[in-house]
Amino acid sequence: MNILYAFLGSIVGTLVGVLPGIGPTSAIAILLPLTTILPPIPAIIMMAAIYYGAMYGGSTTAIVVNIPGEASSVPTAMDGYQLARQGRGGPALGIAAISSFVAGTLSLVGLTFFAPLLANVALAFGPPEYFALMFMALSLVISLSGKALLKGLIATALGLLVAMIGLDPLTGEARLTFGSVSLMAGINFISVIIGLFAIGEVLVNIERAVAAIYENKIRDWLPTLEDLKHSWGAMWRSSIIGFFLGLLPGCSPAVTTFIAYDAEKKISKRSHLFGHGAIEGVAAAEGANNATCSGGFVPLFSFGIPSGPALAVLLGGFMMYGLQPGPMLFKENPDLVWTVIASMYLGNLILLILNLPLVGLWARIALIPFPILGPMIILFSVIGAYSVRFLMFDVWVALLFGILGYLMRKLGFPLAPMVLATVLAQMLETSLKQSLVLSSGSPLIFFTRPIAAAFMFLAIIMIVWGLWLQFSGRSAQLAADESD
Amino acid sequence: MRTLRTADMVSGVLLAAMGLLSVLASLKIKGVTGEHLHPRTLPYLLSLVVLITGIILFFNAWRYRGEERIVDWPDREGWKRIAVSLIGIIVYMLLIEPLGFTLSSFLFLFFLIWYLGRYNVLLIILLALATSVVIYFLFIQFLGLTFPVGPLGW
């Protein structure tokens, strides 16, 4: 039965991910309500499958129509779209599928070994360690805003502030509600995400009058042996890069794909081809992308900390089932964790089997004209925002954040820090409070406990590093302004 | 607002104003004294960060003398499309409760697809109808999500 849900999730995820304008984050947020009718294990399996599927689907639009649904597909689009224009879209999609599979499977092996190991470490974590870890994750995301460091900081502060609206988690005092009853219940972060990503993106496309996007003959469907030969090295190298960087909370695929793509370009003998249709560029970008996704499950499962907006939504899904990912999950629900991990191996395989023959179909779905697609994305956003708590209020919040997301894109404010901040805010505040109780109010507790101190130290290094990047002007490539 | 410099100055002022408002609002948060972290402390500090970073953003932009960067604002047509679509979305949301989810979704899809695409009206009606019906059966009937139903029961 669980296989069926993994299968369903992969298909639906790919389908939604393929639609231009919907990245994995919005895809999961929109599809989350679909899983609510299921019991926890199949629901979470389906969510994970949706995540993989949407990640894969996003690369399809990047290759076929040159619309990267999210920042992590940008490197894929650079070579993939060139290949598609040369009539080699089929092989590019094929290599993307194979590379995703190889990287996904390799890093799942990593997940299988690392997650329980880290979960044991995490058992020794008290509130100060958690606070320091989340603080580090936020610093990392801010410092990766590159040139927009100040704007990244602003986005983070705003995200945290938005999450403070409502009742104090410990004492129940009304905060920043301005007397509004609706605001007392707080702002739901799923609405925030749907707004920032899905609605904001639709608005950008509406303004550009994006019509039907693409006309191209597809010559051949499957990659040749030579393509495979060129891509093989890139696949495993990018898997390793993606996985280990993915372990860092806060290091999202948007960042690792750029790093892996760059590394591959540097060592390639055909580096002149990069950007003009190098198949190994697609392999590197997709491999890193997928490896980071699996890598990101390690901090999610063992610490309960999402490494990017997409996993943050997934964490929200877990919480809807009353499951708090973290070290206790391995102790209390080992069957759940292992079933989910096992289902991921299967999900990867399903994606490969599903996608190689369906390459042509996906290529065609991406051809749905935007005037039809845009309104439908809005419709699904409304459904997604409404069905979290069945309040029209949440839909209005989503619209408001949609407009905000549009403006943030225009003005160069990064979205990722805001989303991560909104999601982490409550855990951050609770662990801060608990830490201060432990230390009778002294903030020194974060610097006297070795693990917490190490995280705080790393956070400070990252902030300094971010500042250095900003002033040395080397951050242009890393400017993951729409990262997810 | 045409250049990033002006835009940053405007957003800096807006953010600072928002931060100030939020500082004032957080000062009103009640709480018990003697706690290690007062309910108002975090909102207050964060509002202060927004206020200060807003001011920094303003002054950074004000002092900026580098190459002029143009914000990628839409043209006249683009603004019109955004405005009409936004109004469409707002009207749709206002209609969901009185008309019911299915009917209002149909009207919304019909309007926005027509406005953005100018396809054959019959085609749009079919498309909007098919989508609303599928959504009605999938989400309301099959998944049992309690969407507002209109006077007609759907």
XYZ file of C-alpha atoms in Angstrom, chain A residues 26-249:
224
model
C 4.748 25.793 -3.566
C 4.041 22.354 -4.999
C 4.348 20.727 -1.582
C 2.456 23.520 0.117
C -0.363 23.229 -2.386
C -0.478 19.444 -2.256
C -0.183 19.102 1.521
C -3.953 19.131 2.034
C -4.245 16.172 -0.331
C -2.394 14.023 2.173
C -4.546 14.968 5.157
C -6.990 12.155 4.586
C -4.262 9.552 5.031
C -2.851 8.085 8.247
C 0.600 9.457 9.203
C 2.930 6.933 7.581
C 1.420 6.883 4.080
C 0.879 10.642 4.298
C 4.511 11.312 5.056
C 5.643 8.846 2.407
C 3.459 10.665 -0.054
C 4.782 14.047 1.023
C 8.368 12.886 0.571
C 7.495 11.488 -2.849
C 5.802 14.734 -3.801
C 8.963 16.523 -2.769
C 11.170 14.357 -4.985
C 8.711 14.474 -7.829
C 8.377 18.239 -7.670
C 12.147 18.656 -7.556
C 12.434 16.512 -10.644
C 9.519 18.209 -12.375
C 11.095 21.589 -11.802
C 14.091 20.568 -13.851
C 11.817 19.585 -16.727
C 10.472 23.102 -17.164
C 13.976 24.452 -16.828
C 15.129 22.287 -19.710
C 12.094 22.438 -21.950
C 10.944 26.028 -21.622
C 13.877 27.699 -19.857
C 11.724 28.589 -16.867
C 13.534 27.445 -13.765
C 10.710 27.026 -11.257
C 13.144 27.739 -8.455
C 16.699 28.975 -8.076
C 18.128 25.467 -7.853
C 17.033 24.794 -11.444
C 18.887 27.763 -12.833
C 22.114 25.855 -13.596
C 20.046 23.063 -15.154
C 18.422 25.580 -17.444
C 21.752 27.035 -18.519
C 22.801 23.908 -20.375
C 19.535 22.000 -20.573
C 17.690 24.666 -22.505
C 20.582 25.028 -24.931
C 20.445 21.284 -25.521
C 16.687 21.477 -26.024
C 17.159 24.189 -28.621
C 19.549 21.884 -30.426
C 16.787 19.304 -30.483
C 18.393 17.298 -27.715
C 15.832 18.034 -25.024
C 15.057 14.345 -24.709
C 18.595 13.299 -23.797
C 18.885 16.260 -21.436
C 15.720 15.171 -19.623
C 16.964 11.598 -19.625
C 20.312 12.503 -18.113
C 18.520 14.675 -15.572
C 16.437 11.653 -14.544
C 19.401 9.297 -14.397
C 21.578 11.760 -12.528
C 18.770 12.463 -10.060
C 18.430 8.742 -9.496
C 22.137 8.112 -8.991
C 22.579 11.095 -6.690
C 19.346 10.404 -4.844
C 20.291 6.810 -4.175
C 23.876 7.579 -3.175
C 22.808 10.222 -0.719
C 20.038 8.022 0.661
C 22.759 5.594 1.641
C 24.365 8.554 3.377
C 21.066 9.414 5.035
C 20.627 5.838 6.244
C 23.979 5.951 8.010
C 24.211 9.559 9.116
C 20.718 10.252 10.393
C 20.662 7.711 13.253
C 24.225 8.631 14.138
C 23.378 12.299 14.324
C 20.129 11.545 16.111
C 22.169 9.996 18.907
C 24.248 13.119 19.071
C 21.089 15.170 19.013
C 19.786 13.335 22.079
C 22.453 15.119 24.053
C 21.127 18.432 22.775
C 19.425 20.709 25.214
C 17.542 23.907 24.420
C 20.750 25.980 24.206
C 22.196 23.682 21.530
C 18.995 23.810 19.546
C 18.818 27.533 19.758
C 22.431 27.853 18.635
C 21.877 25.423 15.765
C 18.846 27.322 14.474
C 20.680 30.578 14.928
C 23.445 29.153 12.764
C 20.968 27.987 10.107
C 19.481 31.462 9.887
C 22.914 33.091 9.723
C 23.888 30.744 6.918
C 20.791 31.615 4.912
C 21.348 35.310 5.490
C 25.007 35.138 4.558
C 24.101 33.293 1.362
C 21.963 36.233 0.281
C 25.256 37.449 -1.148
C 25.104 41.060 -2.198
C 21.699 41.441 -0.642
C 23.027 40.754 2.850
C 21.208 43.651 4.448
C 18.019 42.713 2.638
C 18.475 39.108 3.745
C 18.702 40.309 7.333
C 15.589 42.438 6.893
C 13.701 39.506 5.355
C 14.708 37.310 8.292
C 13.680 39.857 10.897
C 10.351 40.395 9.150
C 9.774 36.660 8.914
C 10.438 36.213 12.630
C 8.291 39.198 13.463
C 5.382 37.887 11.388
C 5.600 34.610 13.280
C 5.421 36.469 16.613
C 1.956 37.746 15.757
C -0.644 35.950 17.846
C -0.430 34.450 21.293
C 2.806 34.005 23.177
C 3.585 30.279 23.044
C 4.283 30.040 26.779
C 2.212 32.639 28.545
C -0.571 33.194 26.020
C -0.305 36.961 25.923
C -1.662 38.567 22.744
C 1.207 40.014 20.732
C 1.121 42.499 17.852
C -2.503 41.685 17.129
C -3.636 45.335 17.106
C -6.833 44.128 18.689
C -7.774 41.890 15.780
C -9.368 38.591 16.703
C -8.216 36.908 13.486
C -4.621 37.815 14.220
C -4.866 36.230 17.665
C -4.725 32.810 16.040
C -1.474 33.807 14.413
C -0.330 33.809 10.827
C -0.067 30.387 9.282
C 3.266 29.881 7.590
C 1.809 27.711 4.825
C -0.168 30.785 3.714
C 2.996 32.833 3.870
C 4.837 30.340 1.668
C 2.024 29.875 -0.843
C 1.779 33.638 -1.108
C 5.483 34.391 -1.410
C 6.227 31.635 -3.882
C 3.144 30.622 -5.876
C 1.086 33.817 -6.017
C 4.129 36.086 -6.231
C 5.506 34.076 -9.128
C 2.180 34.138 -10.971
C 2.036 37.920 -10.631
C 5.501 38.228 -12.162
C 4.410 36.111 -15.123
C 1.118 37.964 -15.552
C 2.974 41.229 -15.872
C 5.267 39.867 -18.567
C 2.303 38.573 -20.583
C 4.016 35.220 -20.795
C 2.047 33.396 -23.438
C 2.659 29.959 -24.731
C 6.189 29.472 -24.307
C 7.919 27.208 -26.601
C 7.930 25.582 -29.942
C 10.543 23.097 -30.770
C 10.880 19.787 -32.438
C 12.307 17.116 -30.272
C 14.600 14.937 -32.328
C 15.721 12.129 -30.153
C 14.351 10.972 -26.848
C 16.984 9.055 -25.005
C 20.548 9.874 -24.063
C 23.283 8.115 -25.981
C 26.101 6.089 -24.469
C 28.390 8.981 -25.138
C 26.148 11.313 -23.132
C 26.336 8.864 -20.263
C 30.096 8.664 -20.552
C 30.386 12.435 -20.384
C 28.020 12.694 -17.438
C 29.112 9.801 -15.284
C 31.855 11.628 -13.388
C 29.689 14.672 -12.886
C 26.946 12.508 -11.395
C 28.895 11.075 -8.508
C 31.009 14.159 -7.866
C 27.935 16.349 -7.616
C 26.234 13.729 -5.424
C 29.018 13.995 -2.879
C 29.131 17.784 -2.975
C 25.363 18.013 -2.754
C 24.994 15.561 0.086
C 27.646 16.949 2.386
C 26.657 20.554 1.840
C 23.052 19.460 2.282
C 23.887 18.282 5.790
C 24.386 21.885 6.841
C 21.091 23.229 8.034
